[in-house]
Amino acid sequence: MLGALANAWRVPDLRQKLLFTAMMIALYRLGAFVPLPGVSEQARESGLQNTNAVTGLFSAFTGGAFNSLSVFALGIMPYITAAIVMQLMTVAIPKLQELSREGETGQQKITQYTRYFTLALAFIQSIAMTLYLSSGAGGVAALAGAGPVDYFLVIVTLTTGVMLTMWLGELISQHGLGNGISLIITAAIISQAPRAIQSLIEGGNVTVIIILGILLLLVVTAIVFVNEGQRRIPITYAKKQVGRRMSQGGTTYLPMKVNMAGVIPIIFASSLMLFPVILGQMAGGGTDSLLGRVAAFFEPGSIPYLIPFAALIIMFTYFYTAVQFNPVEHADNLKKQGGYIPGIRPGEPTALYLNGVLTRLTLFGAIFLAAVATLPYAITGTLNLPPGLFIGGTSILIVVGVSLDFLRQLESQLMMRNYEGFLKKR
């Protein structure tokens, strides 16, 4: 691996892309330390004190920018939500389907719609966070004594921070290496790891540290195994006449990944399960109110929370996989190209076969995602760890998945230039 990195550094084009990517990530991390205008001096020094499920989730995906009340406090989450919703709407709305089939021009229009949707979501979330800070729910009156102008300035700053983060991510994707949005999220998650490690070391419990290290190694190994796992369906192409030439046909395979949905089902399920908690906190009144009792019942880590959480992950995994892979469409394409699966008739039988294979693969991938998402809660409760100390399964899944994708892109760049890459071919 070190040799491959040295090869990449010796290539001027790759070195420029790596440096540009590092510079954009550094700018994003710098913004995480710039405080919001108008907040009190006490809030700037101490940040949010009362951590809970909602603030812990935002803090993890923003690299601590949420708790420190910085200009990037909302991170990139509005853009992710907008992108996922637009992807689902592309399947459901015929006009967007037509745009997606128009190639690069249609994709640019969809990307523009996603940006507008991101702006709207960022503005709404900025208003919600401003109300949250003004209420003193974070343990400190961050906007004590602030007026309408101060509120407006905070809302505009938070919205601008989201759009600037989105712009940095797009610049990385265009001029750097890897998916910019994914790399920004990964950098934010990794930035919280040293603080968690320091807290464990200061606790002085060597046994807990060893157990967590072993569990982390096992989880990472399992994530790599499942993310890289695929079922290869053999495809045979018959000989056919192309002009005056006879094509020889041949045999290839159709790769079907075990985890086609990635981490998106967990993000969807987390958003839905945190919705009662958010409503309860915004309504106030503690556990005396109806919303407060509902929020307490669905407290993250409790049995009433984990069971529907796992069920939603499994449901969304099937739903999003169906959006990503259409067996009927693949069967039709194979039939048009003269390809067939050995022992399976072309057309509808091929579609039924692919659907059966996809259903079995998705079941395993869905159960795996549910286990990875719920495991941190069980570990936190068993080892009596403070909430948010152990990096969640969702965070590990994102970091490992993005790292593998980054290495694959760097691998392909090296192979194009006749350099030995990271992965050894057998």
Short mmCIF file of C-alpha atoms in Angstrom, two decimals:
data_model
loop_
_atom_site.label_atom_id
_atom_site.label_comp_id
_atom_site.label_asym_id
_atom_site.label_seq_id
_atom_site.Cartn_x
_atom_site.Cartn_y
_atom_site.Cartn_z
CA MET A 1 0.00 0.00 0.00
CA LEU A 2 2.82 2.41 0.82
CA GLY A 3 4.41 1.61 -2.52
CA ALA A 4 1.15 2.35 -4.33
CA LEU A 5 0.85 5.68 -2.49
CA ALA A 6 4.40 6.52 -3.51
CA ASN A 7 3.54 5.70 -7.13
CA ALA A 8 0.47 7.95 -6.96
CA TRP A 9 2.54 10.79 -5.51
CA ARG A 10 5.06 10.51 -8.37
CA VAL A 11 2.34 11.10 -10.97
CA PRO A 12 1.88 14.90 -11.31
CA ASP A 13 -1.81 14.65 -12.20
CA LEU A 14 -2.63 12.37 -9.27
CA ARG A 15 -0.50 14.42 -6.89
CA GLN A 16 -2.42 17.55 -7.90
CA LYS A 17 -5.76 15.80 -7.33
CA LEU A 18 -4.69 14.48 -3.93
CA LEU A 19 -3.45 17.90 -2.82
CA PHE A 20 -6.63 19.59 -4.04
CA THR A 21 -8.78 17.05 -2.18
CA ALA A 22 -6.78 17.53 1.01
CA MET A 23 -7.02 21.32 0.73
CA MET A 24 -10.82 21.28 0.31
CA ILE A 25 -11.23 18.96 3.31
CA ALA A 26 -8.94 21.22 5.34
CA LEU A 27 -11.10 24.24 4.44
CA TYR A 28 -14.19 22.37 5.58
CA ARG A 29 -12.59 21.44 8.88
CA LEU A 30 -11.48 25.06 9.34
CA GLY A 31 -15.08 26.19 9.03
CA ALA A 32 -16.03 23.81 11.84
CA PHE A 33 -14.10 26.09 14.25
CA VAL A 34 -15.57 29.44 13.09
CA PRO A 35 -18.33 30.36 15.60
CA LEU A 36 -21.77 31.55 14.63
CA PRO A 37 -22.31 35.33 14.78
CA GLY A 38 -24.55 36.64 17.52
CA VAL A 39 -24.11 33.78 20.00
CA SER A 40 -23.15 34.60 23.58
CA GLU A 41 -19.55 34.42 24.78
CA GLN A 42 -20.45 31.66 27.23
CA ALA A 43 -21.89 29.55 24.40
CA ARG A 44 -18.77 30.06 22.28
CA GLU A 45 -16.54 28.82 25.07
CA SER A 46 -18.60 25.88 26.31
CA GLY A 47 -20.78 24.88 23.36
CA LEU A 48 -23.88 22.73 23.82
CA GLN A 49 -23.81 20.87 27.14
CA ASN A 50 -26.91 18.66 27.11
CA THR A 51 -26.12 15.90 24.63
CA ASN A 52 -28.90 13.57 23.56
CA ALA A 53 -29.84 11.36 20.62
CA VAL A 54 -30.51 14.28 18.30
CA THR A 55 -27.49 16.42 19.17
CA GLY A 56 -25.27 13.32 19.22
CA LEU A 57 -26.34 12.38 15.69
CA PHE A 58 -25.73 15.89 14.34
CA SER A 59 -22.40 16.15 16.16
CA ALA A 60 -21.15 12.86 14.68
CA PHE A 61 -21.99 13.82 11.08
CA THR A 62 -20.69 17.39 11.40
CA GLY A 63 -17.41 16.59 13.12
CA GLY A 64 -18.43 18.36 16.34
CA ALA A 65 -19.45 21.54 14.48
CA PHE A 66 -23.01 21.28 15.81
CA ASN A 67 -22.02 21.20 19.49
CA SER A 68 -19.42 23.93 19.00
CA LEU A 69 -22.00 26.22 17.31
CA SER A 70 -19.91 26.86 14.20
CA VAL A 71 -20.97 28.14 10.79
CA PHE A 72 -20.98 24.53 9.51
CA ALA A 73 -23.22 23.34 12.36
CA LEU A 74 -25.74 21.76 9.96
CA GLY A 75 -23.02 20.03 7.96
CA ILE A 76 -23.98 18.35 4.69
CA MET A 77 -27.07 16.49 5.96
CA PRO A 78 -29.62 18.73 4.11
CA TYR A 79 -27.89 17.94 0.83
CA ILE A 80 -27.87 14.20 1.55
CA THR A 81 -31.57 14.27 2.37
CA ALA A 82 -32.31 16.24 -0.80
CA ALA A 83 -30.22 13.90 -2.96
CA ILE A 84 -31.91 10.77 -1.59
CA VAL A 85 -35.40 12.23 -2.02
CA MET A 86 -34.61 13.36 -5.58
CA GLN A 87 -33.30 9.91 -6.44
CA LEU A 88 -36.53 8.33 -5.22
CA MET A 89 -38.63 10.95 -7.02
CA THR A 90 -36.77 10.19 -10.24
CA VAL A 91 -38.24 6.70 -10.12
CA ALA A 92 -41.75 7.85 -9.18
CA ILE A 93 -42.20 10.94 -11.40
CA PRO A 94 -42.28 10.33 -15.19
CA LYS A 95 -40.86 13.77 -16.06
CA LEU A 96 -37.79 13.17 -13.90
CA GLN A 97 -37.44 9.71 -15.44
CA GLU A 98 -37.28 11.30 -18.87
CA LEU A 99 -34.61 13.73 -17.66
CA SER A 100 -32.52 10.88 -16.25
CA ARG A 101 -32.54 9.22 -19.69
CA GLU A 102 -31.30 12.36 -21.47
CA GLY A 103 -27.72 11.74 -20.45
CA GLU A 104 -25.47 14.46 -19.12
CA THR A 105 -27.90 17.30 -19.92
CA GLY A 106 -30.74 15.70 -17.99
CA GLN A 107 -28.46 14.83 -15.09
CA GLN A 108 -27.36 18.45 -14.84
CA LYS A 109 -30.99 19.54 -14.53
CA ILE A 110 -31.65 16.97 -11.80
CA THR A 111 -28.51 18.15 -9.99
CA GLN A 112 -29.80 21.72 -10.19
CA TYR A 113 -33.15 20.67 -8.73
CA THR A 114 -31.26 18.92 -5.93
CA ARG A 115 -29.42 22.14 -5.13
CA TYR A 116 -32.67 24.11 -4.93
CA PHE A 117 -34.16 21.44 -2.68
CA THR A 118 -31.02 21.56 -0.52
CA LEU A 119 -31.39 25.33 -0.15
CA ALA A 120 -34.99 24.97 1.00
CA LEU A 121 -34.16 22.22 3.51
CA ALA A 122 -31.14 24.15 4.81
CA PHE A 123 -33.28 27.24 5.37
CA ILE A 124 -35.94 25.26 7.27
CA GLN A 125 -33.35 23.46 9.42
CA SER A 126 -31.58 26.77 10.10
CA ILE A 127 -34.83 28.21 11.47
CA ALA A 128 -35.35 25.11 13.62
CA MET A 129 -31.81 25.29 15.02
CA THR A 130 -32.14 29.02 15.73
CA LEU A 131 -35.30 28.32 17.75
CA TYR A 132 -33.49 25.46 19.50
CA LEU A 133 -30.59 27.73 20.49
CA SER A 134 -32.84 30.58 21.59
CA SER A 135 -34.81 28.27 23.90
CA GLY A 136 -31.71 27.30 25.89
CA ALA A 137 -32.42 23.59 25.32
CA GLY A 138 -28.75 22.92 24.68
CA GLY A 139 -27.84 23.72 28.28
CA VAL A 140 -26.79 27.27 27.55
CA ALA A 141 -28.68 30.34 26.30
CA ALA A 142 -26.68 30.70 23.08
CA LEU A 143 -28.82 33.55 21.75
CA ALA A 144 -29.66 35.25 25.04
CA GLY A 145 -30.70 38.83 24.46
CA ALA A 146 -30.62 38.45 20.69
CA GLY A 147 -33.01 40.41 18.53
CA PRO A 148 -34.71 39.72 15.19
CA VAL A 149 -31.66 40.92 13.27
CA ASP A 150 -29.43 38.48 15.18
CA TYR A 151 -31.85 35.63 14.49
CA PHE A 152 -31.91 36.48 10.79
CA LEU A 153 -28.10 36.63 10.68
CA VAL A 154 -27.79 33.19 12.31
CA ILE A 155 -30.32 31.68 9.88
CA VAL A 156 -28.53 33.14 6.85
CA THR A 157 -25.14 32.02 8.15
CA LEU A 158 -26.26 28.44 8.79
CA THR A 159 -27.92 28.22 5.36
CA THR A 160 -24.82 29.64 3.68
CA GLY A 161 -22.68 27.12 5.57
CA VAL A 162 -24.68 24.23 4.13
CA MET A 163 -24.43 25.57 0.57
CA LEU A 164 -20.71 26.25 0.97
CA THR A 165 -20.15 22.70 2.23
CA MET A 166 -22.07 21.35 -0.77
CA TRP A 167 -19.93 23.48 -3.09
CA LEU A 168 -16.70 22.16 -1.54
CA GLY A 169 -17.93 18.61 -2.02
CA GLU A 170 -18.77 19.23 -5.67
CA LEU A 171 -15.34 20.78 -6.25
CA ILE A 172 -13.69 17.64 -4.86
CA SER A 173 -15.77 15.43 -7.15
CA GLN A 174 -14.90 17.55 -10.20
CA HIS A 175 -11.24 18.39 -9.64
CA GLY A 176 -10.11 16.03 -6.88
CA LEU A 177 -10.25 12.30 -6.24
CA GLY A 178 -13.24 10.42 -4.87
CA ASN A 179 -16.81 11.46 -4.07
CA GLY A 180 -16.56 14.87 -2.43
CA ILE A 181 -19.70 14.68 -0.30
CA SER A 182 -18.77 11.24 1.03
CA LEU A 183 -15.21 12.34 1.81
CA ILE A 184 -16.48 15.38 3.75
CA ILE A 185 -18.73 13.17 5.89
CA THR A 186 -15.89 10.71 6.44
CA ALA A 187 -13.51 13.49 7.49
CA ALA A 188 -16.12 14.76 9.96
CA ILE A 189 -16.61 11.31 11.48
CA ILE A 190 -12.88 10.55 11.73
CA SER A 191 -12.24 13.92 13.40
CA GLN A 192 -14.26 12.73 16.42
CA ALA A 193 -12.26 9.50 16.85
CA PRO A 194 -9.26 11.05 18.75
CA ARG A 195 -11.59 12.58 21.34
CA ALA A 196 -13.34 9.24 21.89
CA ILE A 197 -10.00 7.43 22.21
CA GLN A 198 -8.75 10.03 24.67
CA SER A 199 -11.88 9.61 26.80
CA LEU A 200 -11.35 5.85 26.89
CA ILE A 201 -7.69 6.21 27.87
CA GLU A 202 -8.53 8.72 30.60
CA GLY A 203 -11.10 6.24 31.94
CA GLY A 204 -8.23 3.84 32.55
CA ASN A 205 -10.28 0.67 31.95
CA VAL A 206 -7.86 -1.44 29.94
CA THR A 207 -10.33 -4.32 29.60
CA VAL A 208 -12.96 -2.10 27.97
CA ILE A 209 -10.37 -0.66 25.57
CA ILE A 210 -9.25 -4.14 24.50
CA ILE A 211 -12.84 -5.35 24.03
CA LEU A 212 -13.73 -2.29 21.97
CA GLY A 213 -10.61 -2.71 19.84
CA ILE A 214 -11.46 -6.35 19.08
CA LEU A 215 -15.09 -5.51 18.33
CA LEU A 216 -14.07 -2.64 16.07
CA LEU A 217 -11.73 -4.94 14.14
CA LEU A 218 -14.47 -7.57 13.75
CA VAL A 219 -17.05 -5.01 12.62
CA VAL A 220 -14.69 -3.48 10.05
CA THR A 221 -13.81 -6.94 8.71
CA ALA A 222 -17.49 -7.86 8.42
CA ILE A 223 -18.32 -4.58 6.65
CA VAL A 224 -15.52 -5.08 4.11
CA PHE A 225 -16.60 -8.68 3.55
CA VAL A 226 -20.25 -7.78 2.93
CA ASN A 227 -19.58 -4.59 0.91
CA GLU A 228 -17.23 -6.44 -1.42
CA GLY A 229 -19.39 -9.57 -1.55
CA GLN A 230 -21.33 -10.27 -4.74
CA ARG A 231 -23.16 -13.05 -6.51
CA ARG A 232 -21.88 -13.55 -10.05
CA ILE A 233 -24.61 -14.70 -12.42
CA PRO A 234 -23.06 -16.38 -15.52
CA ILE A 235 -24.18 -14.83 -18.81
CA THR A 236 -23.61 -16.50 -22.20
CA TYR A 237 -23.85 -14.56 -25.47
CA ALA A 238 -24.69 -16.47 -28.65
CA LYS A 239 -22.91 -15.92 -31.95
CA LYS A 240 -24.57 -13.35 -34.19
CA GLN A 241 -24.02 -11.60 -37.47
CA VAL A 242 -22.90 -7.95 -37.18
CA GLY A 243 -22.65 -6.51 -40.67
CA ARG A 244 -20.27 -8.79 -42.57
CA ARG A 245 -18.62 -10.08 -39.43
CA MET A 246 -19.66 -12.90 -37.18
CA SER A 247 -19.26 -12.16 -33.47
CA GLN A 248 -17.88 -15.03 -31.45
CA GLY A 249 -20.16 -14.50 -28.45
CA GLY A 250 -18.64 -15.62 -25.16
CA THR A 251 -19.32 -15.97 -21.46
CA THR A 252 -19.27 -13.25 -18.83
CA TYR A 253 -21.13 -12.64 -15.57
CA LEU A 254 -23.60 -10.22 -14.03
CA PRO A 255 -22.36 -9.06 -10.58
CA MET A 256 -25.08 -8.60 -7.95
CA LYS A 257 -23.80 -7.01 -4.75
CA VAL A 258 -24.94 -8.27 -1.36
CA ASN A 259 -25.39 -4.72 -0.08
CA MET A 260 -26.70 -2.65 -3.00
CA ALA A 261 -28.40 -0.08 -0.78
CA GLY A 262 -25.29 0.97 1.13
CA VAL A 263 -25.93 3.08 4.22
CA ILE A 264 -29.05 4.86 2.90
CA PRO A 265 -31.59 2.55 4.65
CA ILE A 266 -29.96 3.32 8.01
CA ILE A 267 -30.12 7.07 7.34
CA PHE A 268 -33.81 6.83 6.43
CA ALA A 269 -34.66 4.69 9.46
CA SER A 270 -32.67 6.94 11.82
CA SER A 271 -34.50 10.03 10.58
CA LEU A 272 -37.91 8.44 11.10
CA MET A 273 -37.10 7.06 14.57
CA LEU A 274 -35.66 10.38 15.75
CA PHE A 275 -38.75 12.25 14.58
CA PRO A 276 -40.75 11.60 17.82
CA VAL A 277 -37.74 12.66 19.90
CA ILE A 278 -37.37 15.91 17.96
CA LEU A 279 -41.10 16.71 18.28
CA GLY A 280 -41.00 16.01 22.03
CA GLN A 281 -38.04 18.34 22.54
CA MET A 282 -39.54 21.13 20.42
CA ALA A 283 -42.90 20.86 22.20
CA GLY A 284 -41.31 21.08 25.65
CA GLY A 285 -43.17 20.19 28.81
CA GLY A 286 -40.93 17.24 29.68
CA THR A 287 -42.50 13.83 30.12
CA ASP A 288 -45.80 15.34 31.32
CA SER A 289 -46.95 16.12 27.78
CA LEU A 290 -48.15 13.51 25.29
CA LEU A 291 -45.28 14.17 22.89
CA GLY A 292 -42.85 14.04 25.80
CA ARG A 293 -44.12 10.60 26.83
CA VAL A 294 -43.89 9.37 23.22
CA ALA A 295 -40.32 10.70 22.94
CA ALA A 296 -39.36 9.00 26.22
CA PHE A 297 -40.92 5.72 25.03
CA PHE A 298 -38.83 5.78 21.83
CA GLU A 299 -35.61 6.81 23.56
CA PRO A 300 -32.66 5.59 21.41
CA GLY A 301 -31.15 2.42 22.83
CA SER A 302 -34.37 1.14 24.39
CA ILE A 303 -36.14 -2.01 23.21
CA PRO A 304 -39.18 -0.04 21.84
CA TYR A 305 -36.69 1.93 19.74
CA LEU A 306 -34.41 -0.87 18.51
CA ILE A 307 -37.14 -3.28 17.29
CA PRO A 308 -38.91 -0.84 14.90
CA PHE A 309 -35.52 0.65 13.99
CA ALA A 310 -34.26 -2.74 12.76
CA ALA A 311 -37.58 -3.42 10.98
CA LEU A 312 -37.43 -0.08 9.16
CA ILE A 313 -33.86 -0.75 8.05
CA ILE A 314 -34.87 -4.11 6.55
CA MET A 315 -37.90 -2.53 4.83
CA PHE A 316 -35.93 0.39 3.38
CA THR A 317 -33.16 -1.97 2.21
CA TYR A 318 -35.64 -3.90 0.09
CA PHE A 319 -37.24 -0.69 -1.16
CA TYR A 320 -34.00 1.04 -2.16
CA THR A 321 -32.57 -2.14 -3.72
CA ALA A 322 -35.70 -2.41 -5.87
CA VAL A 323 -35.07 1.17 -6.98
CA GLN A 324 -31.44 0.41 -7.85
CA PHE A 325 -31.92 -2.95 -9.64
CA ASN A 326 -34.86 -3.81 -11.93
CA PRO A 327 -34.88 -7.55 -12.83
CA VAL A 328 -37.37 -7.06 -15.69
CA GLU A 329 -35.25 -4.34 -17.28
CA HIS A 330 -32.06 -6.40 -16.98
CA ALA A 331 -33.79 -9.45 -18.45
CA ASP A 332 -35.04 -7.39 -21.42
CA ASN A 333 -31.57 -5.96 -22.04
CA LEU A 334 -30.03 -9.43 -22.00
CA LYS A 335 -32.63 -10.68 -24.48
CA LYS A 336 -31.99 -7.75 -26.85
CA GLN A 337 -28.24 -8.31 -26.69
CA GLY A 338 -28.53 -12.05 -27.36
CA GLY A 339 -27.46 -13.03 -23.86
CA TYR A 340 -28.98 -15.64 -21.57
CA ILE A 341 -28.36 -17.37 -18.26
CA PRO A 342 -27.43 -21.05 -18.82
CA GLY A 343 -30.46 -23.23 -17.98
CA ILE A 344 -32.87 -20.25 -17.84
CA ARG A 345 -35.07 -19.23 -20.75
CA PRO A 346 -34.77 -15.56 -21.86
CA GLY A 347 -37.49 -13.07 -21.00
CA GLU A 348 -39.85 -13.54 -18.06
CA PRO A 349 -38.12 -16.71 -16.64
CA THR A 350 -34.84 -14.76 -16.50
CA ALA A 351 -36.56 -11.87 -14.70
CA LEU A 352 -38.08 -14.28 -12.16
CA TYR A 353 -34.70 -15.94 -11.60
CA LEU A 354 -32.92 -12.60 -11.08
CA ASN A 355 -35.68 -11.47 -8.73
CA GLY A 356 -35.31 -14.64 -6.64
CA VAL A 357 -31.54 -14.22 -6.38
CA LEU A 358 -31.95 -10.52 -5.54
CA THR A 359 -34.51 -11.28 -2.80
CA ARG A 360 -32.19 -13.77 -1.06
CA LEU A 361 -29.15 -11.49 -1.32
CA THR A 362 -31.11 -8.48 -0.05
CA LEU A 363 -32.37 -10.42 2.97
CA PHE A 364 -28.82 -11.15 4.09
CA GLY A 365 -27.71 -7.56 3.39
CA ALA A 366 -30.72 -6.11 5.24
CA ILE A 367 -30.13 -8.26 8.34
CA PHE A 368 -26.46 -7.27 8.28
CA LEU A 369 -27.29 -3.54 8.10
CA ALA A 370 -29.78 -3.89 10.96
CA ALA A 371 -27.17 -5.69 13.08
CA VAL A 372 -24.49 -3.08 12.37
CA ALA A 373 -26.88 -0.22 13.22
CA THR A 374 -28.15 -1.71 16.49
CA LEU A 375 -24.86 -3.22 17.72
CA PRO A 376 -23.42 0.06 19.14
CA TYR A 377 -26.45 0.50 21.43
CA ALA A 378 -25.97 -3.00 22.83
CA ILE A 379 -22.25 -2.39 23.31
CA THR A 380 -22.83 0.96 25.02
CA GLY A 381 -25.33 -0.59 27.44
CA THR A 382 -23.30 -3.75 28.15
CA LEU A 383 -20.00 -1.94 28.80
CA ASN A 384 -21.73 1.01 30.52
CA LEU A 385 -20.14 3.54 28.17
CA PRO A 386 -21.20 7.19 27.95
CA PRO A 387 -23.58 7.84 25.03
CA GLY A 388 -21.75 8.84 21.87
CA LEU A 389 -18.37 7.59 23.10
CA PHE A 390 -18.27 4.54 20.88
CA ILE A 391 -18.34 5.25 17.15
CA GLY A 392 -21.64 3.95 15.84
CA GLY A 393 -22.03 1.20 13.30
CA THR A 394 -23.45 3.68 10.79
CA SER A 395 -20.33 5.82 11.08
CA ILE A 396 -18.04 2.82 10.66
CA LEU A 397 -20.04 1.67 7.64
CA ILE A 398 -19.67 5.10 6.03
CA VAL A 399 -15.94 5.39 6.75
CA VAL A 400 -15.13 1.89 5.49
CA GLY A 401 -17.34 2.18 2.39
CA VAL A 402 -15.95 5.59 1.39
CA SER A 403 -12.37 4.45 2.03
CA LEU A 404 -12.84 1.40 -0.21
CA ASP A 405 -14.37 3.55 -2.95
CA PHE A 406 -11.50 6.06 -2.70
CA LEU A 407 -8.91 3.27 -2.96
CA ARG A 408 -10.71 1.77 -5.96
CA GLN A 409 -10.63 5.11 -7.79
CA LEU A 410 -6.96 5.60 -6.97
CA GLU A 411 -6.34 2.00 -8.06
CA SER A 412 -7.96 2.60 -11.45
CA GLN A 413 -5.94 5.79 -11.95
CA LEU A 414 -2.72 3.93 -11.21
CA MET A 415 -3.59 1.02 -13.49
CA MET A 416 -4.30 3.44 -16.35
CA ARG A 417 -0.74 4.71 -15.97
CA ASN A 418 0.76 1.18 -15.78
CA TYR A 419 1.51 1.39 -12.06
CA GLU A 420 0.94 -1.42 -9.61
CA GLY A 421 -2.14 -0.67 -7.51
CA PHE A 422 -3.32 -1.55 -4.01
CA LEU A 423 -5.25 -4.72 -4.75
CA LYS A 424 -3.25 -7.77 -5.72
CA LYS A 425 -4.80 -9.79 -8.53
CA ARG A 426 -4.68 -13.54 -8.18
#
